[in-house]
Coordinates of C-alpha atoms in Angstrom, one line a residue:
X22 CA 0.0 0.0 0.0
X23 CA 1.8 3.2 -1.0
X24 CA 0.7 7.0 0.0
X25 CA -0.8 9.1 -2.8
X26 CA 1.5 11.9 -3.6
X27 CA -0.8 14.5 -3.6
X28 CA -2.6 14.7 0.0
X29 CA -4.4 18.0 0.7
X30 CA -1.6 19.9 2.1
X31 CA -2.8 21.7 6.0
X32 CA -1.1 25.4 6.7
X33 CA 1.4 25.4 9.6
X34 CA 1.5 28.6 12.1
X35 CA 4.5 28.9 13.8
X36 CA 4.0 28.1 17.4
X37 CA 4.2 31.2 20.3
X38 CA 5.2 29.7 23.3
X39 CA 4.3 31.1 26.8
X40 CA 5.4 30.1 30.2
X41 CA 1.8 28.2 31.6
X42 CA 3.2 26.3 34.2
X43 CA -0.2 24.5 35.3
X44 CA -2.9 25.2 32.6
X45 CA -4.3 22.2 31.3
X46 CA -4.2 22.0 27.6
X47 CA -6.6 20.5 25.0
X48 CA -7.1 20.6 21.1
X49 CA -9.5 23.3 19.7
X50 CA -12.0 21.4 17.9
X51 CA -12.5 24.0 15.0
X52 CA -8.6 25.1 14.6
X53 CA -7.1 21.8 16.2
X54 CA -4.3 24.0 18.3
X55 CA -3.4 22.8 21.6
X56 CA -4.4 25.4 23.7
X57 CA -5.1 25.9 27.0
X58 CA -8.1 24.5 28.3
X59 CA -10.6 24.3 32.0
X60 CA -9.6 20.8 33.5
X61 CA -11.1 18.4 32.0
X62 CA -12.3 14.6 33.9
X63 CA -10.0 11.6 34.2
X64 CA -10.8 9.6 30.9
X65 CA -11.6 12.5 28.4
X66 CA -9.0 13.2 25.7
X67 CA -8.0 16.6 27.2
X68 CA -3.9 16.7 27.9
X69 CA -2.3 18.3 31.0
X70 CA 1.1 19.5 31.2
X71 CA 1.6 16.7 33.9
X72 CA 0.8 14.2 31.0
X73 CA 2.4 15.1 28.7
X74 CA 5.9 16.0 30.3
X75 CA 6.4 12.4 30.5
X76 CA 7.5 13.4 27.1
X77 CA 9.7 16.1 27.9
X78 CA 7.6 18.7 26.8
X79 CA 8.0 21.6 29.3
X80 CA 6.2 24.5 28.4
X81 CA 3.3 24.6 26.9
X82 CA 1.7 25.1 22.7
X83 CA -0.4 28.5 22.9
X84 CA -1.1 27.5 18.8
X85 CA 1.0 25.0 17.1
X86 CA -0.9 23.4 14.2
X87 CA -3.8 24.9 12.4
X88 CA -6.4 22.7 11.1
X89 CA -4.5 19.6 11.5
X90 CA -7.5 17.9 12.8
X91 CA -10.1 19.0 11.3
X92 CA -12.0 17.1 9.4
X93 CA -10.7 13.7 11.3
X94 CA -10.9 11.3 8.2
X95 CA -11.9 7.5 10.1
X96 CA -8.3 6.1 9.5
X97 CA -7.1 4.5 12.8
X98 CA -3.8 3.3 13.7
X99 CA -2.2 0.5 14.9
X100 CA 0.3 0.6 17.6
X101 CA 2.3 -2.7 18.3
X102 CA 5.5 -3.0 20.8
X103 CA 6.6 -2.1 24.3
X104 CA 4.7 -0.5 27.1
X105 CA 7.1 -0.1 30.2
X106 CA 8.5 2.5 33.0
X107 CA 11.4 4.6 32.6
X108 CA 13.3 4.7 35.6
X109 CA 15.1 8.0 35.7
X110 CA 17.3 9.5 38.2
X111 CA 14.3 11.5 39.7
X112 CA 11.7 9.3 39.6
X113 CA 9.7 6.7 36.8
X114 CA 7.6 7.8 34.1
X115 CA 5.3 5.4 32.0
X116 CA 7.2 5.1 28.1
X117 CA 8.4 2.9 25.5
X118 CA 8.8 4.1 22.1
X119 CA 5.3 2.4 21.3
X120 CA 3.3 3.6 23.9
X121 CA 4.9 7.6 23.5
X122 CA 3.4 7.0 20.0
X123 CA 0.2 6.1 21.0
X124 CA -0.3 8.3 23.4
X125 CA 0.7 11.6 21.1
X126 CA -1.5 10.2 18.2
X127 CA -4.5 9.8 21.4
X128 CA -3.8 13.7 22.3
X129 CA -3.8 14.9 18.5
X130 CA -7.6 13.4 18.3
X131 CA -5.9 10.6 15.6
X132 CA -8.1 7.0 16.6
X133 CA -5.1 4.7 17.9
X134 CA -5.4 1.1 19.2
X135 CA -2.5 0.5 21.1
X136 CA -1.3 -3.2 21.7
X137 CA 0.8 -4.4 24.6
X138 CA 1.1 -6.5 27.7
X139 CA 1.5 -5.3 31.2
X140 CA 1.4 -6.9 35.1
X141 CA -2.1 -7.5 36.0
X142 CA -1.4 -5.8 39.4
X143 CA 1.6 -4.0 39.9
X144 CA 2.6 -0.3 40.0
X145 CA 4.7 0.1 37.3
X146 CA 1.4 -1.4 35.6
X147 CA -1.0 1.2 37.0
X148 CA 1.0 3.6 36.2
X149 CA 0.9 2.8 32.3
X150 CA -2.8 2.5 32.8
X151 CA -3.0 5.8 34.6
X152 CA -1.0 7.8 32.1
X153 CA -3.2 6.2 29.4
X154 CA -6.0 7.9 30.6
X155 CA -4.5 10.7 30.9
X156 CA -4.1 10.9 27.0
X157 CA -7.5 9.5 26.7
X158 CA -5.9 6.6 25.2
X159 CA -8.3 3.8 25.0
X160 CA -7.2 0.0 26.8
X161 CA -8.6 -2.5 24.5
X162 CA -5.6 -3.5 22.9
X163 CA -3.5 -3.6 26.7
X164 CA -3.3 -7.3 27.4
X165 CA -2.9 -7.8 31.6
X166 CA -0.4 -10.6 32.3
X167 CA -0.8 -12.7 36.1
X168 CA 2.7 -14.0 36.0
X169 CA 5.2 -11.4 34.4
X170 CA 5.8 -7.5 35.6
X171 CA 5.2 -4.8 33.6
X172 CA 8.4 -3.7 31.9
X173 CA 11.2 -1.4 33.3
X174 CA 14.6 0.4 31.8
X175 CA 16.8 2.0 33.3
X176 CA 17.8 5.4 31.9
X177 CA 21.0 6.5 32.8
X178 CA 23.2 10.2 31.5
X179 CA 26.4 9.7 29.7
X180 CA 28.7 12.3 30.6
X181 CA 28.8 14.6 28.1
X182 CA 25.3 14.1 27.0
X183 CA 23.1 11.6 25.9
X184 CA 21.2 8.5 27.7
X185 CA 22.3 4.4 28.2
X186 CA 19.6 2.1 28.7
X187 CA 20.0 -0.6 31.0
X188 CA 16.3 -2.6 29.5
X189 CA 15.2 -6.0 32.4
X190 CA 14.5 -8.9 31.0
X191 CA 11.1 -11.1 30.7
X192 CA 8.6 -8.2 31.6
X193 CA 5.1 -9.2 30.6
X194 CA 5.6 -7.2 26.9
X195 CA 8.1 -10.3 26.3
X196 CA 4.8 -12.6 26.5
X197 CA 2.1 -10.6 23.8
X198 CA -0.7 -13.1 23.1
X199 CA -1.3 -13.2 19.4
X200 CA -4.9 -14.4 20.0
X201 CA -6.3 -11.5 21.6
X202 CA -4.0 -8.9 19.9
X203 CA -5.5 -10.0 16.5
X204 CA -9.4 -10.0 17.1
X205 CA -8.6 -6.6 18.5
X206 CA -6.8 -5.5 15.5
X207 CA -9.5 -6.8 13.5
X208 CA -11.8 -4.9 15.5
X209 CA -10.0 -1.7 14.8
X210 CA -10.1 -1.7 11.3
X211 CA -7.0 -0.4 11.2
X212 CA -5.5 1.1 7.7
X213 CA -1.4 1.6 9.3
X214 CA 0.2 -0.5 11.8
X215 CA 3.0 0.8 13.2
X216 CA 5.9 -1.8 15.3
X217 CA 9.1 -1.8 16.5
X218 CA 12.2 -4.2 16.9
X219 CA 12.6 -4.0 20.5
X220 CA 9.7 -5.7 21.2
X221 CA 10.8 -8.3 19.0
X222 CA 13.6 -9.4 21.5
X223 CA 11.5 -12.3 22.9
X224 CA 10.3 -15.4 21.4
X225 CA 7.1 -15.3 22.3
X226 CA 6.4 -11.4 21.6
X227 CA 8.4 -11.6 18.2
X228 CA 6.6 -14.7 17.1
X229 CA 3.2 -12.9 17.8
X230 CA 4.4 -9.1 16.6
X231 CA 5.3 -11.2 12.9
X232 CA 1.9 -13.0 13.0
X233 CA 0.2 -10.0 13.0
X234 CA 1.9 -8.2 10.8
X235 CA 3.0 -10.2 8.0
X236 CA -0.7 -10.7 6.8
X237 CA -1.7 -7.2 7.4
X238 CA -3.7 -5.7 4.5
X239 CA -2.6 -1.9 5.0
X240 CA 0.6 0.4 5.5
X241 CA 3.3 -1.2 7.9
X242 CA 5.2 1.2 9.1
X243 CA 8.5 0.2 11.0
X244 CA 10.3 2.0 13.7
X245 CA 13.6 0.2 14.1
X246 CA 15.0 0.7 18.1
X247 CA 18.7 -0.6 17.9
X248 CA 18.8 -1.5 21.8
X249 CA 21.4 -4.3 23.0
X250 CA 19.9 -7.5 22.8
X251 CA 17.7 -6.4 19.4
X252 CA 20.8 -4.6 17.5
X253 CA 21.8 -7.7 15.4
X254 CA 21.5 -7.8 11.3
X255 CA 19.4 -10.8 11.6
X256 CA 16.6 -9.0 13.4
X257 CA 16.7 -5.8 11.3
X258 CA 16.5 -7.8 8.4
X259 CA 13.5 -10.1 9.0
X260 CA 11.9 -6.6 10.5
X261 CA 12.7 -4.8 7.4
X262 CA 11.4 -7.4 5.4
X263 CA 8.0 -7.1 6.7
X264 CA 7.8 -3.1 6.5
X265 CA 6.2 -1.7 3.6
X266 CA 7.8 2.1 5.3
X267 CA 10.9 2.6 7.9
X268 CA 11.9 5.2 10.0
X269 CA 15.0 5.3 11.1
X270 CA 17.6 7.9 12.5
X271 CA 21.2 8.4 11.0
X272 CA 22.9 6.3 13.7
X273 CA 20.6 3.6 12.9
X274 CA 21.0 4.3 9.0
X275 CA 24.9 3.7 9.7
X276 CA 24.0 0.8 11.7
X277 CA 22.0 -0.8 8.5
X278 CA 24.3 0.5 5.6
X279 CA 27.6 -1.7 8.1
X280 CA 25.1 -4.6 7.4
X281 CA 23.7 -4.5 4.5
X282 CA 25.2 -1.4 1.9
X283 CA 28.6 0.1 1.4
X284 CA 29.2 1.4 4.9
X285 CA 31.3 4.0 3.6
X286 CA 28.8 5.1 0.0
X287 CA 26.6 8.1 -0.1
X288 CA 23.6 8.4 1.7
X289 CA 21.1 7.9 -1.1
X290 CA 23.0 4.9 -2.5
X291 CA 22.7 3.3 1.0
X292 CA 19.1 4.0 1.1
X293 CA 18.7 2.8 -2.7
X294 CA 20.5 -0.5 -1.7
X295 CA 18.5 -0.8 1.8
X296 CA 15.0 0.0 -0.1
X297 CA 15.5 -2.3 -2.8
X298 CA 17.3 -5.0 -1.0
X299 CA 13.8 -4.9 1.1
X300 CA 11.4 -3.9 -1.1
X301 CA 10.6 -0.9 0.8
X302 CA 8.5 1.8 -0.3
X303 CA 9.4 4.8 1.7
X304 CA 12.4 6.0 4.1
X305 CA 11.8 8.5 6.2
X306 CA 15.8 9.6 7.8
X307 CA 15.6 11.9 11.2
X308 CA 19.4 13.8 11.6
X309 CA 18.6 15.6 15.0
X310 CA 19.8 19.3 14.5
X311 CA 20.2 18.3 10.7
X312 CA 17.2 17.9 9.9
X313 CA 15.2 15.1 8.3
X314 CA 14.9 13.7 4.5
X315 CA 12.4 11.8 2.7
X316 CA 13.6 9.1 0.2
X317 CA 11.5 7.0 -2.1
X318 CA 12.2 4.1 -4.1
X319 CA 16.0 3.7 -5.4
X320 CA 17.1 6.8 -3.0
X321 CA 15.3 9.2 -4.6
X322 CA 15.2 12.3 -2.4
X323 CA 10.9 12.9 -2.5
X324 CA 11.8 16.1 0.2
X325 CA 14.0 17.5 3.1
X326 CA 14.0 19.8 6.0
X327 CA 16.5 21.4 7.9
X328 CA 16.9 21.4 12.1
X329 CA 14.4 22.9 14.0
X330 CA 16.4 25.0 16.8
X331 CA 15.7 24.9 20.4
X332 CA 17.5 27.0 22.6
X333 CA 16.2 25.6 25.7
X334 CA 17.7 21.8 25.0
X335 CA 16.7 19.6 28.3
X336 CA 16.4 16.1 27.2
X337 CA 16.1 14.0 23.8
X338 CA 14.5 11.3 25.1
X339 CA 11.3 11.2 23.4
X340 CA 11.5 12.9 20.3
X341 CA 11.7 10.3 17.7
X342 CA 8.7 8.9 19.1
X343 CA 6.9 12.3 18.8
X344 CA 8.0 12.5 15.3
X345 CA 7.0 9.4 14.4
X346 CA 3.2 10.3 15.9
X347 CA 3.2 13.2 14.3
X348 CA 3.9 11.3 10.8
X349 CA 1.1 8.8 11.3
X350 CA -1.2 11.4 12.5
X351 CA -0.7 12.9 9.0
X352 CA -0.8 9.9 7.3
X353 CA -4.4 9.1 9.0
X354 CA -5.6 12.3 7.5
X355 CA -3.8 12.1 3.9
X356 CA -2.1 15.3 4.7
X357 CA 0.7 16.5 2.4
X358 CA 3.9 14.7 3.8
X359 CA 6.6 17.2 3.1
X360 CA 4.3 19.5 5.6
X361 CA 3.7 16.6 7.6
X362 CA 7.3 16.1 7.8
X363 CA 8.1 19.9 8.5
X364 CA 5.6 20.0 11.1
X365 CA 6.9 16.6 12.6
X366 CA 10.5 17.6 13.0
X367 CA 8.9 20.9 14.8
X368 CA 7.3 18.9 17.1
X369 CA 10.0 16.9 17.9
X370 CA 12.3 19.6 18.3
X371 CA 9.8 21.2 20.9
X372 CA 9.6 17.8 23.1
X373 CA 13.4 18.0 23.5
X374 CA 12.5 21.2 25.2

Protein backbone atom coordinates (compact mmCIF):
# COMPACT_ATOMS: atom_id res chain seq x y z
CA UNK A 1 0.00 0.00 0.00
CA UNK A 2 1.76 3.17 -1.04
CA UNK A 3 0.74 7.02 -0.02
CA UNK A 4 -0.83 9.11 -2.81
CA UNK A 5 1.55 11.86 -3.56
CA UNK A 6 -0.77 14.54 -3.62
CA UNK A 7 -2.61 14.66 -0.04
CA UNK A 8 -4.36 17.97 0.71
CA UNK A 9 -1.56 19.93 2.13
CA UNK A 10 -2.84 21.70 5.99
CA UNK A 11 -1.07 25.40 6.68
CA UNK A 12 1.44 25.42 9.61
CA UNK A 13 1.46 28.63 12.06
CA UNK A 14 4.54 28.91 13.79
CA UNK A 15 3.99 28.12 17.44
CA UNK A 16 4.19 31.19 20.27
CA UNK A 17 5.17 29.74 23.34
CA UNK A 18 4.26 31.09 26.82
CA UNK A 19 5.39 30.13 30.19
CA UNK A 20 1.81 28.23 31.57
CA UNK A 21 3.24 26.34 34.19
CA UNK A 22 -0.23 24.48 35.30
CA UNK A 23 -2.92 25.21 32.61
CA UNK A 24 -4.32 22.19 31.28
CA UNK A 25 -4.16 21.97 27.57
CA UNK A 26 -6.63 20.54 24.97
CA UNK A 27 -7.09 20.59 21.06
CA UNK A 28 -9.48 23.29 19.74
CA UNK A 29 -11.98 21.36 17.90
CA UNK A 30 -12.50 24.03 14.98
CA UNK A 31 -8.56 25.12 14.62
CA UNK A 32 -7.13 21.78 16.15
CA UNK A 33 -4.35 23.97 18.32
CA UNK A 34 -3.41 22.79 21.58
CA UNK A 35 -4.42 25.39 23.72
CA UNK A 36 -5.09 25.87 26.98
CA UNK A 37 -8.12 24.51 28.26
CA UNK A 38 -10.61 24.26 32.00
CA UNK A 39 -9.61 20.85 33.51
CA UNK A 40 -11.05 18.35 31.95
CA UNK A 41 -12.30 14.64 33.92
CA UNK A 42 -10.00 11.62 34.16
CA UNK A 43 -10.82 9.63 30.86
CA UNK A 44 -11.58 12.54 28.36
CA UNK A 45 -9.03 13.22 25.67
CA UNK A 46 -8.02 16.58 27.19
CA UNK A 47 -3.94 16.72 27.89
CA UNK A 48 -2.31 18.31 30.99
CA UNK A 49 1.05 19.47 31.17
CA UNK A 50 1.60 16.65 33.94
CA UNK A 51 0.80 14.22 31.04
CA UNK A 52 2.35 15.10 28.66
CA UNK A 53 5.85 16.01 30.34
CA UNK A 54 6.40 12.43 30.54
CA UNK A 55 7.53 13.44 27.10
CA UNK A 56 9.71 16.11 27.92
CA UNK A 57 7.61 18.70 26.81
CA UNK A 58 7.95 21.61 29.29
CA UNK A 59 6.21 24.51 28.44
CA UNK A 60 3.28 24.65 26.90
CA UNK A 61 1.74 25.06 22.68
CA UNK A 62 -0.42 28.52 22.93
CA UNK A 63 -1.08 27.51 18.78
CA UNK A 64 1.03 25.04 17.14
CA UNK A 65 -0.89 23.43 14.19
CA UNK A 66 -3.83 24.93 12.40
CA UNK A 67 -6.45 22.72 11.08
CA UNK A 68 -4.54 19.63 11.49
CA UNK A 69 -7.52 17.91 12.85
CA UNK A 70 -10.07 18.98 11.26
CA UNK A 71 -12.01 17.10 9.39
CA UNK A 72 -10.66 13.73 11.28
CA UNK A 73 -10.93 11.29 8.22
CA UNK A 74 -11.92 7.46 10.12
CA UNK A 75 -8.27 6.14 9.50
CA UNK A 76 -7.12 4.47 12.82
CA UNK A 77 -3.81 3.29 13.72
CA UNK A 78 -2.24 0.54 14.92
CA UNK A 79 0.28 0.61 17.56
CA UNK A 80 2.25 -2.74 18.35
CA UNK A 81 5.48 -3.02 20.80
CA UNK A 82 6.60 -2.12 24.26
CA UNK A 83 4.71 -0.51 27.06
CA UNK A 84 7.10 -0.13 30.23
CA UNK A 85 8.45 2.53 32.96
CA UNK A 86 11.41 4.56 32.58
CA UNK A 87 13.29 4.73 35.58
CA UNK A 88 15.09 8.03 35.74
CA UNK A 89 17.30 9.52 38.22
CA UNK A 90 14.34 11.48 39.74
CA UNK A 91 11.72 9.29 39.57
CA UNK A 92 9.74 6.75 36.79
CA UNK A 93 7.62 7.84 34.11
CA UNK A 94 5.32 5.42 32.02
CA UNK A 95 7.17 5.08 28.07
CA UNK A 96 8.41 2.85 25.51
CA UNK A 97 8.77 4.15 22.13
CA UNK A 98 5.31 2.45 21.33
CA UNK A 99 3.26 3.61 23.86
CA UNK A 100 4.92 7.56 23.47
CA UNK A 101 3.41 7.04 20.05
CA UNK A 102 0.16 6.11 21.04
CA UNK A 103 -0.25 8.26 23.36
CA UNK A 104 0.73 11.56 21.10
CA UNK A 105 -1.52 10.22 18.25
CA UNK A 106 -4.47 9.84 21.35
CA UNK A 107 -3.80 13.69 22.35
CA UNK A 108 -3.76 14.94 18.47
CA UNK A 109 -7.65 13.40 18.25
CA UNK A 110 -5.90 10.57 15.64
CA UNK A 111 -8.08 7.01 16.64
CA UNK A 112 -5.11 4.75 17.94
CA UNK A 113 -5.36 1.09 19.21
CA UNK A 114 -2.49 0.46 21.06
CA UNK A 115 -1.32 -3.22 21.66
CA UNK A 116 0.77 -4.44 24.57
CA UNK A 117 1.14 -6.50 27.73
CA UNK A 118 1.48 -5.28 31.19
CA UNK A 119 1.43 -6.89 35.11
CA UNK A 120 -2.11 -7.50 36.03
CA UNK A 121 -1.43 -5.77 39.41
CA UNK A 122 1.61 -4.05 39.93
CA UNK A 123 2.60 -0.33 40.05
CA UNK A 124 4.68 0.13 37.35
CA UNK A 125 1.40 -1.36 35.57
CA UNK A 126 -0.99 1.16 36.99
CA UNK A 127 1.05 3.60 36.20
CA UNK A 128 0.89 2.78 32.33
CA UNK A 129 -2.81 2.55 32.80
CA UNK A 130 -2.95 5.75 34.61
CA UNK A 131 -0.99 7.82 32.13
CA UNK A 132 -3.18 6.15 29.38
CA UNK A 133 -6.04 7.86 30.62
CA UNK A 134 -4.55 10.75 30.91
CA UNK A 135 -4.06 10.88 27.05
CA UNK A 136 -7.50 9.46 26.70
CA UNK A 137 -5.94 6.59 25.17
CA UNK A 138 -8.32 3.77 25.01
CA UNK A 139 -7.18 -0.01 26.79
CA UNK A 140 -8.64 -2.48 24.50
CA UNK A 141 -5.62 -3.48 22.94
CA UNK A 142 -3.48 -3.61 26.68
CA UNK A 143 -3.26 -7.27 27.37
CA UNK A 144 -2.88 -7.83 31.57
CA UNK A 145 -0.38 -10.65 32.31
CA UNK A 146 -0.75 -12.68 36.13
CA UNK A 147 2.71 -14.00 36.02
CA UNK A 148 5.21 -11.40 34.38
CA UNK A 149 5.80 -7.49 35.62
CA UNK A 150 5.25 -4.78 33.58
CA UNK A 151 8.36 -3.70 31.90
CA UNK A 152 11.21 -1.38 33.30
CA UNK A 153 14.62 0.39 31.78
CA UNK A 154 16.84 2.03 33.30
CA UNK A 155 17.81 5.42 31.88
CA UNK A 156 21.03 6.49 32.78
CA UNK A 157 23.15 10.22 31.48
CA UNK A 158 26.45 9.72 29.70
CA UNK A 159 28.72 12.29 30.58
CA UNK A 160 28.83 14.64 28.07
CA UNK A 161 25.28 14.07 27.00
CA UNK A 162 23.07 11.64 25.88
CA UNK A 163 21.24 8.52 27.69
CA UNK A 164 22.27 4.37 28.22
CA UNK A 165 19.58 2.11 28.73
CA UNK A 166 19.96 -0.63 31.00
CA UNK A 167 16.28 -2.63 29.53
CA UNK A 168 15.16 -6.00 32.39
CA UNK A 169 14.45 -8.92 31.04
CA UNK A 170 11.13 -11.11 30.71
CA UNK A 171 8.64 -8.21 31.56
CA UNK A 172 5.06 -9.19 30.62
CA UNK A 173 5.60 -7.18 26.93
CA UNK A 174 8.10 -10.31 26.28
CA UNK A 175 4.79 -12.59 26.47
CA UNK A 176 2.13 -10.57 23.82
CA UNK A 177 -0.67 -13.09 23.11
CA UNK A 178 -1.31 -13.17 19.43
CA UNK A 179 -4.95 -14.36 19.96
CA UNK A 180 -6.34 -11.51 21.55
CA UNK A 181 -4.02 -8.95 19.88
CA UNK A 182 -5.46 -10.01 16.47
CA UNK A 183 -9.39 -9.96 17.11
CA UNK A 184 -8.58 -6.58 18.52
CA UNK A 185 -6.76 -5.47 15.50
CA UNK A 186 -9.52 -6.81 13.51
CA UNK A 187 -11.82 -4.87 15.46
CA UNK A 188 -10.03 -1.67 14.76
CA UNK A 189 -10.13 -1.69 11.33
CA UNK A 190 -6.97 -0.39 11.18
CA UNK A 191 -5.54 1.08 7.73
CA UNK A 192 -1.38 1.62 9.33
CA UNK A 193 0.19 -0.46 11.78
CA UNK A 194 3.00 0.85 13.15
CA UNK A 195 5.89 -1.78 15.25
CA UNK A 196 9.12 -1.76 16.46
CA UNK A 197 12.16 -4.23 16.89
CA UNK A 198 12.60 -4.00 20.50
CA UNK A 199 9.71 -5.68 21.25
CA UNK A 200 10.83 -8.26 19.03
CA UNK A 201 13.64 -9.38 21.47
CA UNK A 202 11.51 -12.26 22.86
CA UNK A 203 10.29 -15.39 21.36
CA UNK A 204 7.13 -15.32 22.27
CA UNK A 205 6.44 -11.36 21.57
CA UNK A 206 8.41 -11.60 18.19
CA UNK A 207 6.60 -14.74 17.14
CA UNK A 208 3.25 -12.86 17.83
CA UNK A 209 4.44 -9.14 16.62
CA UNK A 210 5.25 -11.22 12.91
CA UNK A 211 1.90 -13.02 13.00
CA UNK A 212 0.23 -10.04 13.02
CA UNK A 213 1.91 -8.17 10.80
CA UNK A 214 2.96 -10.24 7.97
CA UNK A 215 -0.70 -10.67 6.83
CA UNK A 216 -1.67 -7.21 7.45
CA UNK A 217 -3.67 -5.70 4.46
CA UNK A 218 -2.55 -1.86 4.97
CA UNK A 219 0.64 0.38 5.52
CA UNK A 220 3.28 -1.15 7.86
CA UNK A 221 5.15 1.22 9.13
CA UNK A 222 8.54 0.21 10.98
CA UNK A 223 10.32 1.99 13.68
CA UNK A 224 13.57 0.19 14.14
CA UNK A 225 14.97 0.72 18.12
CA UNK A 226 18.70 -0.65 17.87
CA UNK A 227 18.85 -1.48 21.84
CA UNK A 228 21.39 -4.34 22.95
CA UNK A 229 19.86 -7.54 22.85
CA UNK A 230 17.74 -6.43 19.43
CA UNK A 231 20.80 -4.55 17.48
CA UNK A 232 21.76 -7.70 15.38
CA UNK A 233 21.49 -7.83 11.34
CA UNK A 234 19.41 -10.76 11.56
CA UNK A 235 16.56 -9.02 13.42
CA UNK A 236 16.71 -5.83 11.30
CA UNK A 237 16.45 -7.76 8.36
CA UNK A 238 13.53 -10.08 8.99
CA UNK A 239 11.95 -6.64 10.52
CA UNK A 240 12.69 -4.84 7.36
CA UNK A 241 11.43 -7.41 5.37
CA UNK A 242 7.96 -7.14 6.70
CA UNK A 243 7.78 -3.15 6.46
CA UNK A 244 6.23 -1.67 3.58
CA UNK A 245 7.76 2.12 5.32
CA UNK A 246 10.93 2.65 7.95
CA UNK A 247 11.90 5.19 10.04
CA UNK A 248 15.03 5.29 11.07
CA UNK A 249 17.59 7.87 12.53
CA UNK A 250 21.18 8.35 10.96
CA UNK A 251 22.91 6.26 13.71
CA UNK A 252 20.57 3.64 12.91
CA UNK A 253 21.02 4.32 9.02
CA UNK A 254 24.88 3.66 9.70
CA UNK A 255 24.03 0.84 11.73
CA UNK A 256 22.03 -0.75 8.49
CA UNK A 257 24.29 0.53 5.61
CA UNK A 258 27.63 -1.68 8.15
CA UNK A 259 25.15 -4.61 7.35
CA UNK A 260 23.68 -4.54 4.50
CA UNK A 261 25.23 -1.40 1.87
CA UNK A 262 28.59 0.05 1.42
CA UNK A 263 29.24 1.44 4.89
CA UNK A 264 31.35 3.97 3.58
CA UNK A 265 28.77 5.14 -0.05
CA UNK A 266 26.62 8.09 -0.08
CA UNK A 267 23.64 8.36 1.66
CA UNK A 268 21.05 7.94 -1.13
CA UNK A 269 22.98 4.90 -2.49
CA UNK A 270 22.70 3.27 0.96
CA UNK A 271 19.09 4.02 1.13
CA UNK A 272 18.73 2.79 -2.71
CA UNK A 273 20.46 -0.51 -1.75
CA UNK A 274 18.49 -0.83 1.76
CA UNK A 275 15.00 -0.01 -0.06
CA UNK A 276 15.47 -2.26 -2.80
CA UNK A 277 17.32 -5.02 -0.96
CA UNK A 278 13.82 -4.94 1.06
CA UNK A 279 11.40 -3.91 -1.13
CA UNK A 280 10.56 -0.90 0.78
CA UNK A 281 8.50 1.82 -0.30
CA UNK A 282 9.36 4.78 1.72
CA UNK A 283 12.43 5.99 4.13
CA UNK A 284 11.77 8.52 6.21
CA UNK A 285 15.77 9.61 7.82
CA UNK A 286 15.58 11.87 11.23
CA UNK A 287 19.41 13.76 11.62
CA UNK A 288 18.61 15.64 14.96
CA UNK A 289 19.82 19.25 14.53
CA UNK A 290 20.22 18.31 10.71
CA UNK A 291 17.24 17.90 9.95
CA UNK A 292 15.18 15.15 8.30
CA UNK A 293 14.87 13.67 4.46
CA UNK A 294 12.45 11.76 2.73
CA UNK A 295 13.61 9.10 0.22
CA UNK A 296 11.47 6.99 -2.15
CA UNK A 297 12.24 4.06 -4.08
CA UNK A 298 15.99 3.73 -5.37
CA UNK A 299 17.05 6.78 -2.99
CA UNK A 300 15.30 9.21 -4.65
CA UNK A 301 15.19 12.32 -2.42
CA UNK A 302 10.90 12.90 -2.53
CA UNK A 303 11.83 16.13 0.22
CA UNK A 304 14.05 17.45 3.12
CA UNK A 305 14.01 19.85 5.95
CA UNK A 306 16.54 21.37 7.85
CA UNK A 307 16.94 21.37 12.09
CA UNK A 308 14.39 22.94 14.01
CA UNK A 309 16.43 25.04 16.76
CA UNK A 310 15.66 24.90 20.41
CA UNK A 311 17.48 27.04 22.56
CA UNK A 312 16.22 25.59 25.72
CA UNK A 313 17.71 21.84 25.01
CA UNK A 314 16.66 19.60 28.32
CA UNK A 315 16.38 16.10 27.20
CA UNK A 316 16.06 14.01 23.82
CA UNK A 317 14.47 11.29 25.06
CA UNK A 318 11.27 11.17 23.44
CA UNK A 319 11.45 12.91 20.32
CA UNK A 320 11.66 10.34 17.69
CA UNK A 321 8.66 8.93 19.11
CA UNK A 322 6.92 12.30 18.76
CA UNK A 323 8.02 12.53 15.28
CA UNK A 324 7.04 9.45 14.36
CA UNK A 325 3.24 10.27 15.88
CA UNK A 326 3.22 13.19 14.35
CA UNK A 327 3.88 11.30 10.75
CA UNK A 328 1.06 8.80 11.27
CA UNK A 329 -1.21 11.41 12.52
CA UNK A 330 -0.65 12.94 9.04
CA UNK A 331 -0.75 9.88 7.30
CA UNK A 332 -4.40 9.09 9.01
CA UNK A 333 -5.59 12.26 7.47
CA UNK A 334 -3.81 12.13 3.86
CA UNK A 335 -2.09 15.29 4.66
CA UNK A 336 0.66 16.52 2.38
CA UNK A 337 3.86 14.68 3.75
CA UNK A 338 6.59 17.23 3.12
CA UNK A 339 4.35 19.50 5.59
CA UNK A 340 3.70 16.56 7.62
CA UNK A 341 7.31 16.11 7.85
CA UNK A 342 8.09 19.89 8.54
CA UNK A 343 5.58 19.99 11.09
CA UNK A 344 6.86 16.55 12.62
CA UNK A 345 10.47 17.58 13.01
CA UNK A 346 8.86 20.87 14.84
CA UNK A 347 7.32 18.88 17.14
CA UNK A 348 9.99 16.92 17.85
CA UNK A 349 12.31 19.58 18.31
CA UNK A 350 9.82 21.22 20.90
CA UNK A 351 9.58 17.80 23.09
CA UNK A 352 13.43 17.96 23.55
CA UNK A 353 12.54 21.24 25.21
Amino acid sequence: MDTPAAWASSRIVTPRLSVMVRTPLCLAPQTGAIVASPARHHGESGITLGSICSLNICCCIEYFISRFTAQMSHCPIAVLGEALVDEFHDGPVAGGAPFNVARSLAALGVPALFISRIGADDAHGRLVLQSARRYGLAGLGLQRDAAHATGRVGVHERPGGGHSFEIHGDAAWDHLDAGPAGAALADAGAAVLYFGSLAQRHPVSRAAIRALVKPFAGLRLLDLNLRPGTDTPVLAAESLMLADWVKVNDGELARLAGWFADPAGAEAAQVAALMERFALQRLVLTCGAAGWRFYGPRGALLAQGPGEPQPRLVDTVGAGDAFTALLLAGLAQRRELPTTLALANRYAAFVCG
